[in-house]
PDB file of C-alpha atoms in Angstrom:
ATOM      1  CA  UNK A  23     -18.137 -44.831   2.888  1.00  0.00           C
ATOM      2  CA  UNK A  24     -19.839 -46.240  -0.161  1.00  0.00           C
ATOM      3  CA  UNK A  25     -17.784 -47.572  -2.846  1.00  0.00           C
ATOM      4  CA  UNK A  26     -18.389 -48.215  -6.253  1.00  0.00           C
ATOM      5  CA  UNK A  27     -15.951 -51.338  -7.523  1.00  0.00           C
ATOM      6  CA  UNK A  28     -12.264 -49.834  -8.286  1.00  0.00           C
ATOM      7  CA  UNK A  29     -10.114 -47.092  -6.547  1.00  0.00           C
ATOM      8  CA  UNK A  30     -11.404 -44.553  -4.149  1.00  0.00           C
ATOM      9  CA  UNK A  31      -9.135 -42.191  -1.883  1.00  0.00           C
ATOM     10  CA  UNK A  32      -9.740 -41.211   1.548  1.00  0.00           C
ATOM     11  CA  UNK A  33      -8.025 -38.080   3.227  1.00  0.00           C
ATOM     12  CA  UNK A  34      -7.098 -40.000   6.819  1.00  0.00           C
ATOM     13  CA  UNK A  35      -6.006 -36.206   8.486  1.00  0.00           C
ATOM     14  CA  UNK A  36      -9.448 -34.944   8.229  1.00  0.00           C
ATOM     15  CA  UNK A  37     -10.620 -37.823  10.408  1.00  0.00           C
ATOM     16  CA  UNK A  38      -7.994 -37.167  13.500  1.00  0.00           C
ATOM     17  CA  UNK A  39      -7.228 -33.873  15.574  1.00  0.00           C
ATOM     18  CA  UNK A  40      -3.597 -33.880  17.012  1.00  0.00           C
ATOM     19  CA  UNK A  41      -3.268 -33.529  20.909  1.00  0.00           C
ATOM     20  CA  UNK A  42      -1.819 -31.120  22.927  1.00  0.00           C
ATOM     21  CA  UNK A  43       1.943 -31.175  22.748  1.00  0.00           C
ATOM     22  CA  UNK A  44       2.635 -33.401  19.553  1.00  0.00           C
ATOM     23  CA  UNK A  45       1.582 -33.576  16.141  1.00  0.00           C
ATOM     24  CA  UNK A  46       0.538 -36.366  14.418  1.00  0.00           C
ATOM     25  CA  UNK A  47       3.536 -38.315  12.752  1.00  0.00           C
ATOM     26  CA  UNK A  48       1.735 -40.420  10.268  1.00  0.00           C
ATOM     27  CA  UNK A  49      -0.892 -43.388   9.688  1.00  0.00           C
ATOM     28  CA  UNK A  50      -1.252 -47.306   9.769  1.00  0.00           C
ATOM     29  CA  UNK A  51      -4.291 -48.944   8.096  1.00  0.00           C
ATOM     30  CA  UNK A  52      -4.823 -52.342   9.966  1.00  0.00           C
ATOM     31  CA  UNK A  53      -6.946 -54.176   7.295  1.00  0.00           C
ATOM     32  CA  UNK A  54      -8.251 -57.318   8.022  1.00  0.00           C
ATOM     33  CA  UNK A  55     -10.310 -57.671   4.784  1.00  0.00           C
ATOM     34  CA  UNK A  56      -7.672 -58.203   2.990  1.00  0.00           C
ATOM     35  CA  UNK A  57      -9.789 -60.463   0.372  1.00  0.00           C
ATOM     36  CA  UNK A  58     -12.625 -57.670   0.228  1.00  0.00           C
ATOM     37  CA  UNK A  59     -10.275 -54.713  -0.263  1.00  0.00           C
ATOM     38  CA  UNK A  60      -6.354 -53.725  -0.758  1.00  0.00           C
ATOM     39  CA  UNK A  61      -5.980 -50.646   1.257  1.00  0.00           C
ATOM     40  CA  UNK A  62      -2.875 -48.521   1.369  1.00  0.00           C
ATOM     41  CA  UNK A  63      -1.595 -45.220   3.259  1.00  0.00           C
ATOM     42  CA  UNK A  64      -0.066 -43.017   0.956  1.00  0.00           C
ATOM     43  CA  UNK A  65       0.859 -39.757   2.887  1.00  0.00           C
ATOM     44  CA  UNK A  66      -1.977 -38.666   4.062  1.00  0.00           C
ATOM     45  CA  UNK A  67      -4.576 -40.180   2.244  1.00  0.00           C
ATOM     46  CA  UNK A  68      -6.191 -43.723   2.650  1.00  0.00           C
ATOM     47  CA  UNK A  69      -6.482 -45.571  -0.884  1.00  0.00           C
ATOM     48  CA  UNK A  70      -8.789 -48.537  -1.310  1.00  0.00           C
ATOM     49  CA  UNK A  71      -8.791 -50.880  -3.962  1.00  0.00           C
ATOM     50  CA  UNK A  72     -12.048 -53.552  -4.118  1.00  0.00           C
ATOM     51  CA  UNK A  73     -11.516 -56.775  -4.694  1.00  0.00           C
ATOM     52  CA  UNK A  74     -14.799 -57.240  -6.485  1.00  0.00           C
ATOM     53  CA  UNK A  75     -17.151 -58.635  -3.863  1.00  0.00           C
ATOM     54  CA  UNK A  76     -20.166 -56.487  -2.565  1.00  0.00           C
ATOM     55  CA  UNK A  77     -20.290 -56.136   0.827  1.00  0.00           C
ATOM     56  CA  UNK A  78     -20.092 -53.988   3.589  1.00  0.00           C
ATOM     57  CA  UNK A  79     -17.069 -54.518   6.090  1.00  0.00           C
ATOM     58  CA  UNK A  80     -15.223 -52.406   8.127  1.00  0.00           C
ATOM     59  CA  UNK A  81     -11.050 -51.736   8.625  1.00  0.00           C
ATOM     60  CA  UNK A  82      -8.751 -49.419  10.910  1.00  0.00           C
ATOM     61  CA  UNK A  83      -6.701 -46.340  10.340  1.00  0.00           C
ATOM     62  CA  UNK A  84      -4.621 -45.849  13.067  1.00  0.00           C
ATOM     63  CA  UNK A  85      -2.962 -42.062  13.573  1.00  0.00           C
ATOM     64  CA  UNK A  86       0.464 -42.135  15.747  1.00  0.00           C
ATOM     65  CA  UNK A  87       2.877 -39.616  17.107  1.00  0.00           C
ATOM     66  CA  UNK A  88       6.808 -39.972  17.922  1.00  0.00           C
ATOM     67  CA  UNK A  89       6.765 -38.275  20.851  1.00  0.00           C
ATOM     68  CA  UNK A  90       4.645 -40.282  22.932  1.00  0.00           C
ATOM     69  CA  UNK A  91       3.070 -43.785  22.246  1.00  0.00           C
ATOM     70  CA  UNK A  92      -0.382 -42.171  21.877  1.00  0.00           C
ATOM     71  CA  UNK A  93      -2.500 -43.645  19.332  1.00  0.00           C
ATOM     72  CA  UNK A  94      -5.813 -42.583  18.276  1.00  0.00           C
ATOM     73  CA  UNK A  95      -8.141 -45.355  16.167  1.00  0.00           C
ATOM     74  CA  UNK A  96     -10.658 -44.574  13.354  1.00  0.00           C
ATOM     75  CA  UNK A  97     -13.135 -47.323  12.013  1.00  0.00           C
ATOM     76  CA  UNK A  98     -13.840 -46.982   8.255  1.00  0.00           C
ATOM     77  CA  UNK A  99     -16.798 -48.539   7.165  1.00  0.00           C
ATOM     78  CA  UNK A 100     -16.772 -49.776   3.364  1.00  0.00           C
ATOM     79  CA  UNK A 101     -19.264 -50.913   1.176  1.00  0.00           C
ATOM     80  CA  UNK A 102     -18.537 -51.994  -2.145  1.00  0.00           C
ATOM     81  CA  UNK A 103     -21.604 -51.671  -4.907  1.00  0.00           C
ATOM     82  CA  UNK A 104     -21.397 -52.177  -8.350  1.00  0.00           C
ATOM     83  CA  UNK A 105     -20.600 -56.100  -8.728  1.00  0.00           C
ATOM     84  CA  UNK A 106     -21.105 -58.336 -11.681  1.00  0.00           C
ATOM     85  CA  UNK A 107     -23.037 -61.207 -11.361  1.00  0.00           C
ATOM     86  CA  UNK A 108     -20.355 -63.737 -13.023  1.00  0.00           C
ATOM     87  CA  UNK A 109     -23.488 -66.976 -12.084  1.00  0.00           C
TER      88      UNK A 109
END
């Protein structure tokens, strides 16, 4: 996903397909860029905040169900564009 510095929204359930049985109970983000970019889960939709640096890094969205301790993983690639040069 390319971003362009401030907000950006990302439906999460159009990137997982429930198994058999169980339907998917909700989402994590793991986000390990926390100085590159805030990133929230709010229902079903992934929102991203930059933090002003251009770059391109990546973070996870987990999907989860109750009924079993299934887990299916998601990398989201983000690149931020539209910096100031502050030098």
């Amino acid at each position: 996903m390319t971003h362009t510095v401030g907000t950006s929204t990302i439906a999460v359930n159009t990137l997982f397909i429930s198994g058999s049985g169980a339907a998917i109970a909700g989402y994590r983000v793991i986000n390990n860029e926390t100085s590159f970019v805030t990133a929230t889960i709010s229902g079903t939709n992934l929102v991203l905040s930059a933090l002003g640096t251009c770059d391109t890094r990546t973070i996870l969205v987990e999907a989860f169900q109750n009924s079993s301790s299934c887990v299916a993983v998601q990398y989201i690639q983000i690149t931020i564009i539209g910096c100031q040069n502050t030098g």
